[in-house]
Amino acid sequence: MENKIDLSNVIVIIWWAFQWKSLISLKLASKLKYSWVISTDYIRNFLRIENKNPVINISTSRMDQEIFEKQREIISSFLLNYIKFYIDRKEKIILEWMHFSKDFLLFLKNNWAKCFWLNNELDWYEKVKLKTITTPTIKIIHDNKEEILEYSEKINIEDILYIQQKEYYEKFHNILLNDLKDVDIKIINYFNIYKWIKKIMKIIYKKSI
């Protein structure tokens, strides 16, 4: 990774699914008058259209560790060049999601980006219930999930999402956790979205003084 680009106008929101990262980032951008919120979910979907590398087409719930690491490298490499357009124009941006490689996280932090590890402390089932409000449908692509749907009509979408995310959590938790600790990203635990926004705004304003 190249060094020394002024990223002081960049906020980075990090952690996995069901943390309300997108909602918080949009509200935070509105309050702070930031120009853009860039999700690595958006970047991955864009690359799925433009990139012929089959690795990028594999869904998170079907990845092994090798594929997960490759996707992180592909997306982080793309983002490194992508954000330069905004930095050159002195625009303020927020990056959110979990597809950042460890090297990219180090690059962000070493170049003065404001990085936050967002940890929603609601239990998993409560997170899933809230997720279904903004995402009412889902395509089940994992073979095991398809079998469950055929097995019982009583299993609803919340149950399926809960199973998927618990599996994902167990698969990649330690990788992400160790990266964030090694890079020394600040963790903010919360139950309430609005209290978290107030907390991060206080931290950002204190740093800019």
PDB file of C-alpha atoms in Angstrom:
ATOM      1  CA  MET A   1       0.000   0.000   0.000  1.00  0.00           C
ATOM      2  CA  GLU A   2       1.273   3.473  -0.823  1.00  0.00           C
ATOM      3  CA  ASN A   3       1.547   5.966   1.988  1.00  0.00           C
ATOM      4  CA  LYS A   4       0.811   9.519   2.967  1.00  0.00           C
ATOM      5  CA  ILE A   5      -2.415  10.659   1.409  1.00  0.00           C
ATOM      6  CA  ASP A   6      -4.431  12.993   3.597  1.00  0.00           C
ATOM      7  CA  LEU A   7      -7.511  10.964   4.543  1.00  0.00           C
ATOM      8  CA  SER A   8      -8.602  13.195   7.413  1.00  0.00           C
ATOM      9  CA  ASN A   9     -11.912  13.781   5.590  1.00  0.00           C
ATOM     10  CA  VAL A  10     -12.657  10.036   5.550  1.00  0.00           C
ATOM     11  CA  ILE A  11     -14.706   8.200   8.194  1.00  0.00           C
ATOM     12  CA  VAL A  12     -14.558   4.396   8.179  1.00  0.00           C
ATOM     13  CA  ILE A  13     -17.333   2.290   9.772  1.00  0.00           C
ATOM     14  CA  ILE A  14     -16.280  -1.345  10.220  1.00  0.00           C
ATOM     15  CA  TRP A  15     -17.814  -4.677  11.270  1.00  0.00           C
ATOM     16  CA  TRP A  16     -20.021  -7.377   9.771  1.00  0.00           C
ATOM     17  CA  ALA A  17     -23.715  -7.618   8.897  1.00  0.00           C
ATOM     18  CA  PHE A  18     -26.642  -6.579  11.127  1.00  0.00           C
ATOM     19  CA  GLN A  19     -24.822  -3.649  12.778  1.00  0.00           C
ATOM     20  CA  TRP A  20     -26.954  -0.938  11.039  1.00  0.00           C
ATOM     21  CA  LYS A  21     -23.768   0.350   9.394  1.00  0.00           C
ATOM     22  CA  SER A  22     -25.550   1.660   6.293  1.00  0.00           C
ATOM     23  CA  LEU A  23     -28.297   3.411   8.243  1.00  0.00           C
ATOM     24  CA  ILE A  24     -25.847   4.938  10.721  1.00  0.00           C
ATOM     25  CA  SER A  25     -23.476   6.016   7.935  1.00  0.00           C
ATOM     26  CA  LEU A  26     -26.269   7.765   6.027  1.00  0.00           C
ATOM     27  CA  LYS A  27     -27.509   9.580   9.127  1.00  0.00           C
ATOM     28  CA  LEU A  28     -23.963  10.497  10.120  1.00  0.00           C
ATOM     29  CA  ALA A  29     -23.203  11.831   6.630  1.00  0.00           C
ATOM     30  CA  SER A  30     -26.343  13.970   6.775  1.00  0.00           C
ATOM     31  CA  LYS A  31     -25.484  15.436  10.179  1.00  0.00           C
ATOM     32  CA  LEU A  32     -21.821  16.082   9.331  1.00  0.00           C
ATOM     33  CA  LYS A  33     -22.541  17.314   5.780  1.00  0.00           C
ATOM     34  CA  TYR A  34     -20.421  14.585   4.163  1.00  0.00           C
ATOM     35  CA  SER A  35     -20.759  14.177   0.393  1.00  0.00           C
ATOM     36  CA  TRP A  36     -20.794  10.400  -0.026  1.00  0.00           C
ATOM     37  CA  VAL A  37     -21.357   7.097   1.736  1.00  0.00           C
ATOM     38  CA  ILE A  38     -19.513   4.284  -0.056  1.00  0.00           C
ATOM     39  CA  SER A  39     -20.441   0.723   0.919  1.00  0.00           C
ATOM     40  CA  THR A  40     -18.176  -2.164   0.030  1.00  0.00           C
ATOM     41  CA  ASP A  41     -21.391  -4.085  -0.596  1.00  0.00           C
ATOM     42  CA  TYR A  42     -22.041  -1.644  -3.434  1.00  0.00           C
ATOM     43  CA  ILE A  43     -18.430  -2.034  -4.628  1.00  0.00           C
ATOM     44  CA  ARG A  44     -18.720  -5.816  -4.618  1.00  0.00           C
ATOM     45  CA  ASN A  45     -21.959  -5.733  -6.621  1.00  0.00           C
ATOM     46  CA  PHE A  46     -20.397  -3.338  -9.113  1.00  0.00           C
ATOM     47  CA  LEU A  47     -17.387  -5.639  -9.516  1.00  0.00           C
ATOM     48  CA  ARG A  48     -19.701  -8.596 -10.036  1.00  0.00           C
ATOM     49  CA  ILE A  49     -20.993  -6.861 -13.154  1.00  0.00           C
ATOM     50  CA  GLU A  50     -17.667  -5.561 -14.448  1.00  0.00           C
ATOM     51  CA  ASN A  51     -15.133  -8.074 -13.178  1.00  0.00           C
ATOM     52  CA  LYS A  52     -14.705 -11.477 -14.814  1.00  0.00           C
ATOM     53  CA  ASN A  53     -12.926 -12.897 -11.767  1.00  0.00           C
ATOM     54  CA  PRO A  54     -15.258 -15.664 -10.455  1.00  0.00           C
ATOM     55  CA  VAL A  55     -14.039 -15.106  -6.888  1.00  0.00           C
ATOM     56  CA  ILE A  56     -16.038 -11.884  -6.587  1.00  0.00           C
ATOM     57  CA  ASN A  57     -19.313 -13.663  -7.437  1.00  0.00           C
ATOM     58  CA  ILE A  58     -19.250 -15.954  -4.415  1.00  0.00           C
ATOM     59  CA  SER A  59     -21.667 -14.951  -1.667  1.00  0.00           C
ATOM     60  CA  THR A  60     -20.333 -14.411   1.851  1.00  0.00           C
ATOM     61  CA  SER A  61     -22.426 -17.273   3.235  1.00  0.00           C
ATOM     62  CA  ARG A  62     -20.714 -19.704   0.818  1.00  0.00           C
ATOM     63  CA  MET A  63     -17.104 -18.585   1.210  1.00  0.00           C
ATOM     64  CA  ASP A  64     -14.243 -20.428   2.774  1.00  0.00           C
ATOM     65  CA  GLN A  65     -11.403 -18.450   4.362  1.00  0.00           C
ATOM     66  CA  GLU A  66      -9.289 -18.403   1.188  1.00  0.00           C
ATOM     67  CA  ILE A  67     -12.102 -16.886  -0.892  1.00  0.00           C
ATOM     68  CA  PHE A  68     -12.919 -14.413   1.872  1.00  0.00           C
ATOM     69  CA  GLU A  69      -9.315 -13.163   1.900  1.00  0.00           C
ATOM     70  CA  LYS A  70      -9.207 -12.908  -1.899  1.00  0.00           C
ATOM     71  CA  GLN A  71     -12.424 -10.894  -1.991  1.00  0.00           C
ATOM     72  CA  ARG A  72     -11.074  -8.536   0.647  1.00  0.00           C
ATOM     73  CA  GLU A  73      -7.932  -7.942  -1.393  1.00  0.00           C
ATOM     74  CA  ILE A  74      -9.844  -7.336  -4.638  1.00  0.00           C
ATOM     75  CA  ILE A  75     -12.277  -4.889  -3.040  1.00  0.00           C
ATOM     76  CA  SER A  76      -9.606  -3.068  -1.021  1.00  0.00           C
ATOM     77  CA  SER A  77      -7.409  -2.655  -4.093  1.00  0.00           C
ATOM     78  CA  PHE A  78     -10.345  -1.183  -6.027  1.00  0.00           C
ATOM     79  CA  LEU A  79     -11.253   1.144  -3.157  1.00  0.00           C
ATOM     80  CA  LEU A  80      -7.692   2.441  -2.871  1.00  0.00           C
ATOM     81  CA  ASN A  81      -7.964   3.901  -6.365  1.00  0.00           C
ATOM     82  CA  TYR A  82     -11.663   4.763  -6.162  1.00  0.00           C
ATOM     83  CA  ILE A  83     -11.468   7.029  -3.108  1.00  0.00           C
ATOM     84  CA  LYS A  84      -8.654   9.088  -4.672  1.00  0.00           C
ATOM     85  CA  PHE A  85     -11.219  10.792  -6.915  1.00  0.00           C
ATOM     86  CA  TYR A  86     -12.962  12.140  -3.812  1.00  0.00           C
ATOM     87  CA  ILE A  87      -9.765  12.930  -1.911  1.00  0.00           C
ATOM     88  CA  ASP A  88      -8.369  14.957  -4.821  1.00  0.00           C
ATOM     89  CA  ARG A  89     -11.559  17.058  -4.789  1.00  0.00           C
ATOM     90  CA  LYS A  90     -11.350  17.496  -0.992  1.00  0.00           C
ATOM     91  CA  GLU A  91     -14.723  15.804  -0.542  1.00  0.00           C
ATOM     92  CA  LYS A  92     -15.733  14.239   2.751  1.00  0.00           C
ATOM     93  CA  ILE A  93     -16.726  10.576   2.522  1.00  0.00           C
ATOM     94  CA  ILE A  94     -17.762   7.626   4.691  1.00  0.00           C
ATOM     95  CA  LEU A  95     -16.682   4.059   3.910  1.00  0.00           C
ATOM     96  CA  GLU A  96     -18.694   1.248   5.461  1.00  0.00           C
ATOM     97  CA  TRP A  97     -18.787  -2.541   5.688  1.00  0.00           C
ATOM     98  CA  MET A  98     -16.386  -5.371   6.409  1.00  0.00           C
ATOM     99  CA  HIS A  99     -14.593  -6.158   3.149  1.00  0.00           C
ATOM    100  CA  PHE A 100     -11.439  -4.250   4.072  1.00  0.00           C
ATOM    101  CA  SER A 101      -8.137  -6.110   4.083  1.00  0.00           C
ATOM    102  CA  LYS A 102      -5.832  -5.676   7.064  1.00  0.00           C
ATOM    103  CA  ASP A 103      -3.320  -3.789   4.889  1.00  0.00           C
ATOM    104  CA  PHE A 104      -6.053  -1.433   3.701  1.00  0.00           C
ATOM    105  CA  LEU A 105      -7.164  -0.787   7.288  1.00  0.00           C
ATOM    106  CA  LEU A 106      -3.570   0.050   8.213  1.00  0.00           C
ATOM    107  CA  PHE A 107      -3.323   2.358   5.203  1.00  0.00           C
ATOM    108  CA  LEU A 108      -6.520   4.164   6.236  1.00  0.00           C
ATOM    109  CA  LYS A 109      -5.484   4.611   9.841  1.00  0.00           C
ATOM    110  CA  ASN A 110      -1.876   5.612   9.051  1.00  0.00           C
ATOM    111  CA  ASN A 111      -3.185   8.328   6.727  1.00  0.00           C
ATOM    112  CA  TRP A 112      -5.426   9.978   9.312  1.00  0.00           C
ATOM    113  CA  ALA A 113      -8.799   8.427   8.395  1.00  0.00           C
ATOM    114  CA  LYS A 114     -11.190   8.288  11.355  1.00  0.00           C
ATOM    115  CA  CYS A 115     -11.825   4.545  11.836  1.00  0.00           C
ATOM    116  CA  PHE A 116     -14.533   3.096  14.083  1.00  0.00           C
ATOM    117  CA  TRP A 117     -15.329  -0.509  14.930  1.00  0.00           C
ATOM    118  CA  LEU A 118     -19.112  -0.572  15.271  1.00  0.00           C
ATOM    119  CA  ASN A 119     -20.517  -3.224  17.606  1.00  0.00           C
ATOM    120  CA  ASN A 120     -24.299  -3.564  17.931  1.00  0.00           C
ATOM    121  CA  GLU A 121     -24.925  -5.319  21.264  1.00  0.00           C
ATOM    122  CA  LEU A 122     -28.490  -6.403  20.579  1.00  0.00           C
ATOM    123  CA  ASP A 123     -28.867 -10.175  20.492  1.00  0.00           C
ATOM    124  CA  TRP A 124     -28.792 -11.843  17.066  1.00  0.00           C
ATOM    125  CA  TYR A 125     -32.498 -12.506  16.822  1.00  0.00           C
ATOM    126  CA  GLU A 126     -33.333  -8.857  17.554  1.00  0.00           C
ATOM    127  CA  LYS A 127     -30.855  -7.784  14.878  1.00  0.00           C
ATOM    128  CA  VAL A 128     -32.499 -10.133  12.378  1.00  0.00           C
ATOM    129  CA  LYS A 129     -35.987  -8.805  13.159  1.00  0.00           C
ATOM    130  CA  LEU A 130     -34.799  -5.252  12.491  1.00  0.00           C
ATOM    131  CA  LYS A 131     -33.026  -6.337   9.301  1.00  0.00           C
ATOM    132  CA  THR A 132     -36.223  -7.742   7.817  1.00  0.00           C
ATOM    133  CA  ILE A 133     -37.828  -4.279   8.071  1.00  0.00           C
ATOM    134  CA  THR A 134     -35.355  -2.849   5.538  1.00  0.00           C
ATOM    135  CA  THR A 135     -34.727  -6.101   3.633  1.00  0.00           C
ATOM    136  CA  PRO A 136     -38.099  -7.907   3.319  1.00  0.00           C
ATOM    137  CA  THR A 137     -36.901 -10.567   0.880  1.00  0.00           C
ATOM    138  CA  ILE A 138     -33.825 -12.752   0.538  1.00  0.00           C
ATOM    139  CA  LYS A 139     -32.650 -15.356  -1.938  1.00  0.00           C
ATOM    140  CA  ILE A 140     -31.549 -18.495  -0.096  1.00  0.00           C
ATOM    141  CA  ILE A 141     -28.557 -19.873  -1.949  1.00  0.00           C
ATOM    142  CA  HIS A 142     -26.992 -22.192   0.603  1.00  0.00           C
ATOM    143  CA  ASP A 143     -27.962 -25.832   0.042  1.00  0.00           C
ATOM    144  CA  ASN A 144     -28.611 -26.444   3.705  1.00  0.00           C
ATOM    145  CA  LYS A 145     -31.023 -23.532   3.863  1.00  0.00           C
ATOM    146  CA  GLU A 146     -32.947 -24.816   0.875  1.00  0.00           C
ATOM    147  CA  GLU A 147     -33.377 -28.135   2.627  1.00  0.00           C
ATOM    148  CA  ILE A 148     -34.686 -26.409   5.742  1.00  0.00           C
ATOM    149  CA  LEU A 149     -37.277 -24.509   3.730  1.00  0.00           C
ATOM    150  CA  GLU A 150     -38.513 -27.739   2.188  1.00  0.00           C
ATOM    151  CA  TYR A 151     -38.509 -29.466   5.532  1.00  0.00           C
ATOM    152  CA  SER A 152     -40.858 -27.087   7.355  1.00  0.00           C
ATOM    153  CA  GLU A 153     -43.165 -24.313   6.161  1.00  0.00           C
ATOM    154  CA  LYS A 154     -43.201 -22.931   9.709  1.00  0.00           C
ATOM    155  CA  ILE A 155     -39.612 -21.666   9.440  1.00  0.00           C
ATOM    156  CA  ASN A 156     -39.907 -17.992   8.523  1.00  0.00           C
ATOM    157  CA  ILE A 157     -37.432 -15.563   7.011  1.00  0.00           C
ATOM    158  CA  GLU A 158     -36.154 -14.417  10.422  1.00  0.00           C
ATOM    159  CA  ASP A 159     -35.221 -17.991  11.312  1.00  0.00           C
ATOM    160  CA  ILE A 160     -33.319 -18.475   8.054  1.00  0.00           C
ATOM    161  CA  LEU A 161     -31.420 -15.209   8.407  1.00  0.00           C
ATOM    162  CA  TYR A 162     -30.564 -16.056  12.005  1.00  0.00           C
ATOM    163  CA  ILE A 163     -29.092 -19.422  10.990  1.00  0.00           C
ATOM    164  CA  GLN A 164     -27.107 -17.912   8.118  1.00  0.00           C
ATOM    165  CA  GLN A 165     -25.627 -15.101  10.152  1.00  0.00           C
ATOM    166  CA  LYS A 166     -24.689 -17.321  13.089  1.00  0.00           C
ATOM    167  CA  GLU A 167     -22.800 -19.579  10.675  1.00  0.00           C
ATOM    168  CA  TYR A 168     -21.112 -16.588   9.104  1.00  0.00           C
ATOM    169  CA  TYR A 169     -20.256 -15.151  12.519  1.00  0.00           C
ATOM    170  CA  GLU A 170     -18.582 -18.370  13.583  1.00  0.00           C
ATOM    171  CA  LYS A 171     -16.691 -18.666  10.287  1.00  0.00           C
ATOM    172  CA  PHE A 172     -15.113 -15.200  10.056  1.00  0.00           C
ATOM    173  CA  HIS A 173     -15.372 -13.700  13.525  1.00  0.00           C
ATOM    174  CA  ASN A 174     -11.789 -14.368  14.591  1.00  0.00           C
ATOM    175  CA  ILE A 175     -10.283 -13.144  11.308  1.00  0.00           C
ATOM    176  CA  LEU A 176     -12.000  -9.774  11.541  1.00  0.00           C
ATOM    177  CA  LEU A 177     -11.536  -9.495  15.287  1.00  0.00           C
ATOM    178  CA  ASN A 178      -7.779 -10.072  15.116  1.00  0.00           C
ATOM    179  CA  ASP A 179      -7.357  -7.607  12.240  1.00  0.00           C
ATOM    180  CA  LEU A 180      -9.178  -4.840  14.089  1.00  0.00           C
ATOM    181  CA  LYS A 181      -7.204  -5.453  17.271  1.00  0.00           C
ATOM    182  CA  ASP A 182      -3.882  -5.554  15.408  1.00  0.00           C
ATOM    183  CA  VAL A 183      -4.649  -2.283  13.625  1.00  0.00           C
ATOM    184  CA  ASP A 184      -5.926  -0.837  16.929  1.00  0.00           C
ATOM    185  CA  ILE A 185      -9.306   0.366  15.658  1.00  0.00           C
ATOM    186  CA  LYS A 186     -11.474   2.025  18.285  1.00  0.00           C
ATOM    187  CA  ILE A 187     -14.481  -0.101  19.311  1.00  0.00           C
ATOM    188  CA  ILE A 188     -17.820   1.538  20.112  1.00  0.00           C
ATOM    189  CA  ASN A 189     -20.481  -0.692  21.679  1.00  0.00           C
ATOM    190  CA  TYR A 190     -24.109   0.415  21.518  1.00  0.00           C
ATOM    191  CA  PHE A 191     -27.748  -0.588  21.748  1.00  0.00           C
ATOM    192  CA  ASN A 192     -29.242   2.659  20.462  1.00  0.00           C
ATOM    193  CA  ILE A 193     -28.438   4.058  17.013  1.00  0.00           C
ATOM    194  CA  TYR A 194     -28.949   7.711  17.992  1.00  0.00           C
ATOM    195  CA  LYS A 195     -26.738   7.521  21.090  1.00  0.00           C
ATOM    196  CA  TRP A 196     -24.011   5.972  18.934  1.00  0.00           C
ATOM    197  CA  ILE A 197     -24.250   8.795  16.367  1.00  0.00           C
ATOM    198  CA  LYS A 198     -23.930  11.376  19.151  1.00  0.00           C
ATOM    199  CA  LYS A 199     -20.923   9.539  20.565  1.00  0.00           C
ATOM    200  CA  ILE A 200     -19.045   9.339  17.267  1.00  0.00           C
ATOM    201  CA  MET A 201     -19.810  12.997  16.477  1.00  0.00           C
ATOM    202  CA  LYS A 202     -18.261  14.039  19.796  1.00  0.00           C
ATOM    203  CA  ILE A 203     -15.138  12.007  18.987  1.00  0.00           C
ATOM    204  CA  ILE A 204     -14.859  13.464  15.468  1.00  0.00           C
ATOM    205  CA  TYR A 205     -15.338  17.057  16.595  1.00  0.00           C
ATOM    206  CA  LYS A 206     -12.813  16.604  19.423  1.00  0.00           C
ATOM    207  CA  LYS A 207     -10.219  15.306  16.922  1.00  0.00           C
ATOM    208  CA  SER A 208     -10.756  18.224  14.562  1.00  0.00           C
ATOM    209  CA  ILE A 209     -10.202  20.887  17.229  1.00  0.00           C
TER     210      ILE A 209
END
